[in-house]
Each structure stands twice: as C-alpha cells, then as structure tokens.
Amino acid sequence: MNYDFSWFHVERAFPTLLEGLWVTLELTLWANIIGLVLGFIVAIGMMSKIKVITWPLTLYIEFFRCTPALIQLVWFFFCVPILFNVWWSAQFMGLLALGLNLAAFNSEAYRAAIQAIPESHTDASTALGLNGLQRIFFVILPQALLLAMPVLITNGIGIFQQSALVALISVEDLMYQGRYLSSQTFRPIETLTLVALMYFAVSFPVSLTVTYLERRTKRLLAT
Amino acid sequence: MAFVEINNLIKRYGSLTIFDGFDLTMSSTDRLVLIGPSGCGKSTLLRCMMGLEDIAGGTISLGGDPYITGAERGKMTLDKTVQKEVGMVFQHYTLFPHLSVLGNLCLAPMRSRGMGKSDAQDKAMELLKRFGLGDRAKFYPSQLSGGQKQRVAIARALMLDPKLMLFDEVTSALDPELVKEVEQTMMELAEAGMPMMIVTHDMHFARNIATQVVFQERGKVIEAAAPNDLFGNPKQDRTRDFLKNVLNIEG
Ligand SMILES: Nc1ncnc2c1ncn2[C@@H]1O[C@H](COP(=O)(O)OP(=O)(O)OP(=O)(O)O)[C@@H](O)[C@H]1O
Ligand SMILES: [Mg+2]
C-alpha cells in the first residue's frame, strides 16, 4: 500500500464532522426521549387486558422489530407525506422513525422489567393508599427503569449508530458529512476513519457504563 | 356496634368458594388472632378487609362504617377513605427496593396524603427510633436483615396512622432467630393500644398477644374465645384436634 496519509485533511474535515456529530447527537437525544417515554407507555398499555389496546400495540411493536430500520426510515420519508399529507423536514421524519423504532424495542425491555417486579408490590401499594397512577409512577416506573437500564442504554446507543442511516434521506449528520467530504476531497481514509472514531468515542464509554450499572442495580435490587 | 364487623361475607375465586356467609366482630380494644389449617382462608380474610379482593357479597365495617359492600360480578363498592384507615403487613417482604428506609416510610404519606417532606421525615425518624431502627434510615432494603425489613414494613404502615392493623404471617418467612424482634415490635404496638388482626402459626405468640383467638376452618369460625380458654380448654373437638396437631409439629 502506498497511501500518503494526510493530517492536513484530517484537520480540515474535523470542524465539519463535528457539526455532523452534533446533528447525530441531537437526533439520538430526541429519539431516546421518545423511546424512553413512549416505550414505557406502550409497555403499560401491553399489560392491559383489553384487546382493543393490546392488539394495535402488538402490531406496532412487531412491525418495528421485524423490518429493517432502513426501510422504516425510507418509508417514513417517502410514504408518510403522501399518505397523511404532512410535509415535515427530513430530519423530523428521521427522528420520528428512529424514535418509534426505539420505543418498540424499549417497550419490550420495560415489559420484561415490569414482570420481574414482585406482584406483592401492587398489594403493598394499595395497602399504603396509593392509587393506580401513583403506583405506576412511584413504585413500578422507578424499578422498571433500574431493572431495564442496561438494555435501555444498549438500545439507546444502538440508535445512535443506526441514526447513520438518516444520511440516506439527506439529513446532514455525521455520516452524511463524512461521505460528502470524502468524495469531495478524495480522501476516504482520513475522513471515514475519523468518522468511525467519532462514533466509537461516543459509544465506547457508554458501553462501559452499562457493565458498571448492571452490577450496581443487581446489588440494589437483591432481596 | 362493634369496631370491626364482617357480615355475611361471600368470597369466591372463580368456582372455588372460600367464604359463604362469614361473620366476625372485634372490639377496638381487641387483638384478634386468627388460627386455622393451611388454606382455610385466613389470608383471604385479611385481604378482603384491606380491600385487595373483590367480594361477591356481605359487608365489612370499621367503626360502624360499612366501607366494603360485596356484589356479584365485580360490582363491589369500596370507600377508599375508610380503606386508608386500615394498615397491612404481609408475609413476604414488600419494601420498595429502589427507596431507602426513609423513602419507603415517606412515600405514601407524601404522595397519598399530601404531607410535607420534612414533616414526613420527622415522623418517620420518630417511628424508626421507637423501633430501634434510627441508624438504618439511610439504608436500602437489600442492606437489611429479614427481621429489620419486617419492622420497617410495620413502621411504614404506621406512618398513615391506621385505626386497625392487619398482620398476615409476618414472621413466617424469617429465620428463627429473627422472629423475636418482629414479635417484640408487635407486642410494643399492642401495648400502645393498637387494634390488630393477626394471622400466625406461632401458637405461643398467639397466646401472648391475643385478647381473642378465632379458630377458623373451611371458611367458618369454629370457635372464638379468650386465649387462655381456647388454648387451655377448647370447647370444640375440631379445635382440639387442630391444636394437638400444630403443637405436636412444633414439638
Ligand atoms: N388468587 C387466588 N386464586 C385462586 N385461589 C386462591 C387464590 N388465593 C387463594 N386461593 C385459595 O383460597 C383458599 C384460601 O387461601 P388462603 O391463602 O386464604 O389460606 P390461608 O388460610 O391463608 O392458608 P395458609 O395458612 O397456607 O397461608 C386456598 O384453597 C387457596 O388455594
Ligand atoms: Mg395465608
């Protein structure tokens, strides 16, 4: 191999890639907010005995779990505007697809966590005069969050990586900027390596945190 | 009118009938201990009184107030204000593991009674000190022994100033050496004049704490009497058989 690595191009690409990273992080943050909140609501809904509630939710979860994220994203971008006559920005459509995808996966994590909470806590809550909503907020949700935390974070960081797909619908994220610069400067090695390192630099510490949190919650929730 | 009055209680689990016209009364100076063979409906009775079970018929009153009225097909009515005057401690640990001891005690008064945080904490500390748990306030349930957990659970129920306390085999899950501290806490509460209904398999404890002992079998009261009479001189053959059995097992 006779490639002449150019630090100059690394340096020149850096600010633009940083801008892209910012867009990626913003997308990830909002997708995670949707995923954490909506995922919990869906999980609570799935515990209902009323089929009219659980049936559409099951369909929603399975749709997002059983199709590639790429088609979900493209479908939202191309089909939703035509079907529903809404014309939102590509970034918003991307966010919607990622957020709904994450919520579907998170709802399963929450559901497993909720099932691990002893049923006796429901009786204890009633005996303490807490109503259904108070029980969900102060007894179920915090425990579900703790128990599901490792999976929720893993899913969340998964979405950070998956979000690279939005480059395909021209959202100017890290991936988009990387591809743009590398083709413009004919410097794929410098640019794309830097892009990969940026993704890694964000993901890796989070991945370490998961291991740590897992050990800590296990100790706290031991009975 | 009696302090607690259960009239014609009907309780079913599907096609299984647990109570078919059950009556029981208790005065506000009583500590009533329920004994009876496994599966006779002792836990079910306490759960009905706590409002945790749907009852198909009958009424349950506290202080002359019928707060639960049974009806077929889940149409039972429940007065939540009176329900909140009843406290219950369960056999299995039900402390919330994500909250400290103090957090466990303060949750209900703050959320369901609107009590201020500092008031709730003062009250909690007072109760914990009373039970010798003052130094455990910041601990999490996973850092407590079983006996401590149950005593915290009792303190947690007392935070709401119940007029009646229900105890369902609160020492059954404990190692033998931890039973005493929980029983002592209950004795202390008894001495302070708290009306209670207690389910226990420990006949010595029953004899010590009870003012009334009720022997129950297949959803019926077979015999109810003062502890010395019921244990010393049971009137019914079935009571005698039951006592002979459990006392033999206990050795
Ligand atoms: N949720 C339930 N669904 C169906 N049957 C139940 C349920 N809970 C209790 N039972 C049945 O009701 C009967 C009474 O149960 P309960 O728990 O009240 O007995 P118990 O007197 O407390 O027994 P133990 O001394 O073993 O605790 C038993 O036959 C039990 O199998
Ligand atoms: Mg029982």
mmCIF file of C-alpha atoms and ligand atoms in Angstrom, chain B residues 42-43 168-169, ligand 2:
data_model
loop_
_atom_site.group_PDB
_atom_site.id
_atom_site.type_symbol
_atom_site.label_atom_id
_atom_site.label_comp_id
_atom_site.label_asym_id
_atom_site.label_seq_id
_atom_site.Cartn_x
_atom_site.Cartn_y
_atom_site.Cartn_z
ATOM 1 C CA LYS B 42 -57.029 -16.605 56.806
ATOM 2 C CA SER B 43 -55.020 -14.583 54.291
ATOM 3 C CA ASP B 168 -50.515 -11.843 57.719
ATOM 4 C CA GLU B 169 -47.865 -14.283 58.950
HETATM 5 MG MG MG C 2 -52.074 -17.299 54.341
#
